[in-house]
mmCIF file of C-alpha atoms in Angstrom:
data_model
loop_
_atom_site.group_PDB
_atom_site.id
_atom_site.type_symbol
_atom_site.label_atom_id
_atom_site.label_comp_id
_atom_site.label_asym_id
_atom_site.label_seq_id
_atom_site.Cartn_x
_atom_site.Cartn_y
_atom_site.Cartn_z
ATOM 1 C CA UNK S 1 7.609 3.953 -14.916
ATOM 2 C CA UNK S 2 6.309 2.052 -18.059
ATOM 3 C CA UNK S 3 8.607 0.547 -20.161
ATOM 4 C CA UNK S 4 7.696 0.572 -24.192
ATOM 5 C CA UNK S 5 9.085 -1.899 -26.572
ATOM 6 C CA UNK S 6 9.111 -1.601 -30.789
ATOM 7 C CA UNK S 7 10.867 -3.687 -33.019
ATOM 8 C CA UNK S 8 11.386 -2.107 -36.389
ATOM 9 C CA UNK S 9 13.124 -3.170 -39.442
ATOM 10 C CA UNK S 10 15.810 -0.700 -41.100
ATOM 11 C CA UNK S 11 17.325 -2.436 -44.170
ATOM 12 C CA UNK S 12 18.583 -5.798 -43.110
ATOM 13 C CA UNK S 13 18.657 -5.009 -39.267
ATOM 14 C CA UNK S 14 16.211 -5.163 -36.716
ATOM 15 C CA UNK S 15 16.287 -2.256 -34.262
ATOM 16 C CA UNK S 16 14.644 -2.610 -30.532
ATOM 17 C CA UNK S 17 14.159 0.645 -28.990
ATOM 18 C CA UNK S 18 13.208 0.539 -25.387
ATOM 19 C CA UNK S 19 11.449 3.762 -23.718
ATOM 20 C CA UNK S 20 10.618 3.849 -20.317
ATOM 21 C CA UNK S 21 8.185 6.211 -19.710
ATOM 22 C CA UNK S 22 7.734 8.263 -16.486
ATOM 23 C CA UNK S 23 4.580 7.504 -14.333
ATOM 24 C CA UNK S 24 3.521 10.837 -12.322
ATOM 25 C CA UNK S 25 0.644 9.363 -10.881
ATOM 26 C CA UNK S 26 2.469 6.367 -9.141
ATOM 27 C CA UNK S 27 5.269 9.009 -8.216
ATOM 28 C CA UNK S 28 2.663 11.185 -6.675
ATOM 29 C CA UNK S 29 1.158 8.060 -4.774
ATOM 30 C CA UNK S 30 4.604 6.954 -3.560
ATOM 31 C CA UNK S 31 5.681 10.530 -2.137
ATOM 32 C CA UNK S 32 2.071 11.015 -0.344
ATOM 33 C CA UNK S 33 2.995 7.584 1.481
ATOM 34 C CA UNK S 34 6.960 8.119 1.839
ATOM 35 C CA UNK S 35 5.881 11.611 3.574
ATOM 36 C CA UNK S 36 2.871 10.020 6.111
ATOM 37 C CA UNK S 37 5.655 7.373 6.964
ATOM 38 C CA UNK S 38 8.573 9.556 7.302
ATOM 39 C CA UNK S 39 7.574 10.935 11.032
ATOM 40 C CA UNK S 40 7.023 7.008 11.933
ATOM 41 C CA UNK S 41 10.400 5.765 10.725
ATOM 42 C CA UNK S 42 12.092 8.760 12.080
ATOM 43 C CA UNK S 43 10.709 7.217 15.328
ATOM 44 C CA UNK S 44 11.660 3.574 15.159
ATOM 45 C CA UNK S 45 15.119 4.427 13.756
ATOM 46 C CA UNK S 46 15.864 7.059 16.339
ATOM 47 C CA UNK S 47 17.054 8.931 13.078
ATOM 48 C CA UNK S 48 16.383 12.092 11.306
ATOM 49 C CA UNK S 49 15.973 10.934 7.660
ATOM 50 C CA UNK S 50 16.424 13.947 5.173
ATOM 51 C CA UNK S 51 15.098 12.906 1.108
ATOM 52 C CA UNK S 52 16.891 13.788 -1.668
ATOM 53 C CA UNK S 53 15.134 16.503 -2.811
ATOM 54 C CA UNK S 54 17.519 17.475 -5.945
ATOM 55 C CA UNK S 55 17.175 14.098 -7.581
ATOM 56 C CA UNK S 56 13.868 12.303 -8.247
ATOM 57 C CA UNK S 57 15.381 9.091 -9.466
ATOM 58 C CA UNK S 58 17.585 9.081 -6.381
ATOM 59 C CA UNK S 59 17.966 5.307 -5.472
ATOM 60 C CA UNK S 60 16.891 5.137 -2.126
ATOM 61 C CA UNK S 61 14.195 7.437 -0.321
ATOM 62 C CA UNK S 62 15.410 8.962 2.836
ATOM 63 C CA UNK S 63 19.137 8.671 4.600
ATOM 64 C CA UNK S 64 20.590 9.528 7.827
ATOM 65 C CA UNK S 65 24.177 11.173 7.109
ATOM 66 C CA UNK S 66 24.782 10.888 11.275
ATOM 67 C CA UNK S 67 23.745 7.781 12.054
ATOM 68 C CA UNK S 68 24.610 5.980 8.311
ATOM 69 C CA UNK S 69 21.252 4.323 7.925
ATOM 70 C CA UNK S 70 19.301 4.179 4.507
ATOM 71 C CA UNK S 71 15.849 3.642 4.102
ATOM 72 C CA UNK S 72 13.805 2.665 0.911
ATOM 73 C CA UNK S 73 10.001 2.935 1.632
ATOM 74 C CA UNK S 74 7.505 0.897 -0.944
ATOM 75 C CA UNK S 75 3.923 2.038 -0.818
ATOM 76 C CA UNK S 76 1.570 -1.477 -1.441
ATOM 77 C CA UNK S 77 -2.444 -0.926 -3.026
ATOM 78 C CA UNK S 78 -2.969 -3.977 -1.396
ATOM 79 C CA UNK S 79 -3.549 -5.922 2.055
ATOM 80 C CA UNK S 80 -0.177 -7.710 4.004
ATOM 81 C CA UNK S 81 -1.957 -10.376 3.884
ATOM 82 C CA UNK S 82 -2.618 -10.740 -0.051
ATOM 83 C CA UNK S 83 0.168 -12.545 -0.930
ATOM 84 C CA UNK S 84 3.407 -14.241 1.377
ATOM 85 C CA UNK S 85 6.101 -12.482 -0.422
ATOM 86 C CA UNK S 86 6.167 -8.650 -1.538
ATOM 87 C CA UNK S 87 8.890 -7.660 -4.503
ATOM 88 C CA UNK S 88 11.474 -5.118 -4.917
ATOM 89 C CA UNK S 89 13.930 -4.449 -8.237
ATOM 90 C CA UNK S 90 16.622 -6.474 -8.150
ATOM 91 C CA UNK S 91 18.515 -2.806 -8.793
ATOM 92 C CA UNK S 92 17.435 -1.277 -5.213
ATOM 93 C CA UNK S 93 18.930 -4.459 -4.185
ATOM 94 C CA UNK S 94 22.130 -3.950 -5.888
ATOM 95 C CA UNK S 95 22.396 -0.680 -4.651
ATOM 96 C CA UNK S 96 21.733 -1.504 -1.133
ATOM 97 C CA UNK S 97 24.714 -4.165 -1.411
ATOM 98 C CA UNK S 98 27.146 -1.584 -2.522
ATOM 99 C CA UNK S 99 25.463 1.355 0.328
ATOM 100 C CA UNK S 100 26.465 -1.983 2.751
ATOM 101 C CA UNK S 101 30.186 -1.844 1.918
ATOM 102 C CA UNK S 102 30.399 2.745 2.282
ATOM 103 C CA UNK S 103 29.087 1.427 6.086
ATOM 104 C CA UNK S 104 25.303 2.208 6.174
ATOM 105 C CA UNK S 105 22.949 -0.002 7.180
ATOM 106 C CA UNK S 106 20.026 -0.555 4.741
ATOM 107 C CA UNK S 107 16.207 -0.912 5.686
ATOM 108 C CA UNK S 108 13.099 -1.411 3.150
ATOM 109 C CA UNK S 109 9.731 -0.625 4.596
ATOM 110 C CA UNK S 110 6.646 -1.850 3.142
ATOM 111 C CA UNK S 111 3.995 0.301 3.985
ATOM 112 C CA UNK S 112 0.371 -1.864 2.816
ATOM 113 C CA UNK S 113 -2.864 -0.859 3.142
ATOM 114 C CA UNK S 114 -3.320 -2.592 7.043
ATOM 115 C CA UNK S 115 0.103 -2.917 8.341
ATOM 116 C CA UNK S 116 4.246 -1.396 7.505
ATOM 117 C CA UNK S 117 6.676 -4.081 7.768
ATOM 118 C CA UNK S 118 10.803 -3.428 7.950
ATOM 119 C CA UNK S 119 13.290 -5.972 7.015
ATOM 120 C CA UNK S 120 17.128 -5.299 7.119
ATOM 121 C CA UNK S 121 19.540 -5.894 4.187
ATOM 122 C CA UNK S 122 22.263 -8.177 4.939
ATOM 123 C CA UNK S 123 25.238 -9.167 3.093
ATOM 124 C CA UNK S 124 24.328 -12.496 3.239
ATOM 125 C CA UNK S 125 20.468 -11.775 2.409
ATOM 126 C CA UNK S 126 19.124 -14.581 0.011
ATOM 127 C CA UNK S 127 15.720 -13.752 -1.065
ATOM 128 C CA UNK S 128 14.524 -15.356 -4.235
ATOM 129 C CA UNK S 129 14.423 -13.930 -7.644
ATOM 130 C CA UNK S 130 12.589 -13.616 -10.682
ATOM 131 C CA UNK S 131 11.802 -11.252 -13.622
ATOM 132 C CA UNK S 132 7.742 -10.199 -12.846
ATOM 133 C CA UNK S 133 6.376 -7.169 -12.892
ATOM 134 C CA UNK S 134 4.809 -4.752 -14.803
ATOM 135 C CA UNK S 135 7.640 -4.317 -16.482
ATOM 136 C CA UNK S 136 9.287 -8.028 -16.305
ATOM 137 C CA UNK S 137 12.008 -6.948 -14.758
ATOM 138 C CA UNK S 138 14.587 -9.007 -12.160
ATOM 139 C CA UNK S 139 12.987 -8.443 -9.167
ATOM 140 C CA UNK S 140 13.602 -10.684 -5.258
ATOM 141 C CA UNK S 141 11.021 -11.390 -3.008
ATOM 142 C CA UNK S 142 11.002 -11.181 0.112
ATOM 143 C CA UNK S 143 8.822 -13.314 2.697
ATOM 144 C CA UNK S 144 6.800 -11.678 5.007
ATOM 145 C CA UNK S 145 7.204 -13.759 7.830
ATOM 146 C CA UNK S 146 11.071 -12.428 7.963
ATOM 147 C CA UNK S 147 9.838 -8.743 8.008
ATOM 148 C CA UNK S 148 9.099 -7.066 11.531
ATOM 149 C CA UNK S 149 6.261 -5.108 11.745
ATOM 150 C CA UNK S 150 6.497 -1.792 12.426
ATOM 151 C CA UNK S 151 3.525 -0.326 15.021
ATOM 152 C CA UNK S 152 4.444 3.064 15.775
ATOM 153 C CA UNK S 153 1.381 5.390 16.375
#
């Protein structure tokens, strides 16, 4: 997604429109890796994850009904060992608090160009914030060195 901002004047007021515009590209890129992974999580999870295929802007990526587990998978252009944190919207992390109180248990897997890393939502998770970005929104991030790595071949 790309998010627009204008400013115009009408009269005496000031108007801010906001457009977030829908990046195919990226989408295409993040469902190529969410489908390579999905045979490797279904393996570490012992699950059978199933995507929501009626709803594109579905929160989360795959979920297994049976065994209540979410996952959200987040494709990285780079190397695990580029930076010590990786980010994720402060929404998915919302989200995942509220999927925590229906019962499921909540996974994000970071799939980077070397290595995929899994790290487990907790209620009492406590990950740093900030708004960064390309779109400078909230988003936490979350240390490496708490992830697991996930080496399923």
């Amino acid at each position: 997604y790309t998010l627009f901002i204008s400013v115009k004047i009408h009269k005496k007021y000031i108007i801010i429109i906001k457009t977030i515009m829908f990046n195919k590209q990226l989408n295409d890129l993040g469902r190529k890796i969410e489908d390579e992974i999905l045979p490797t999580i279904n393996k570490y999870y012992s699950s059978d994850f199933k995507r929501n295929e009626n709803n594109i802007f579905d929160v989360f990526d795959f979920r297994d009904e049976e065994n209540n587990i979410i996952v959200e998978v987040k494709g990285r252009r780079i190397k695990s060992t580029e930076y010590k944190d990786t980010i994720i919207t402060a929404h998915k992390i919302t989200e995942g608090l509220k999927a925590l109180d229906l019962g499921y248990q909540v996974f994000f897997v970071f799939v980077f160009t070397d290595k995929t890393y899994e790290i487990e939502l907790k209620e009492d998770t406590n990950w740093k914030c900030m708004i960064t970005g390309s779109n400078s929104i909230e988003h936490y991030l979350i240390p490496l060195e708490d992830m697991t790595e996930i080496n399923i071949k």
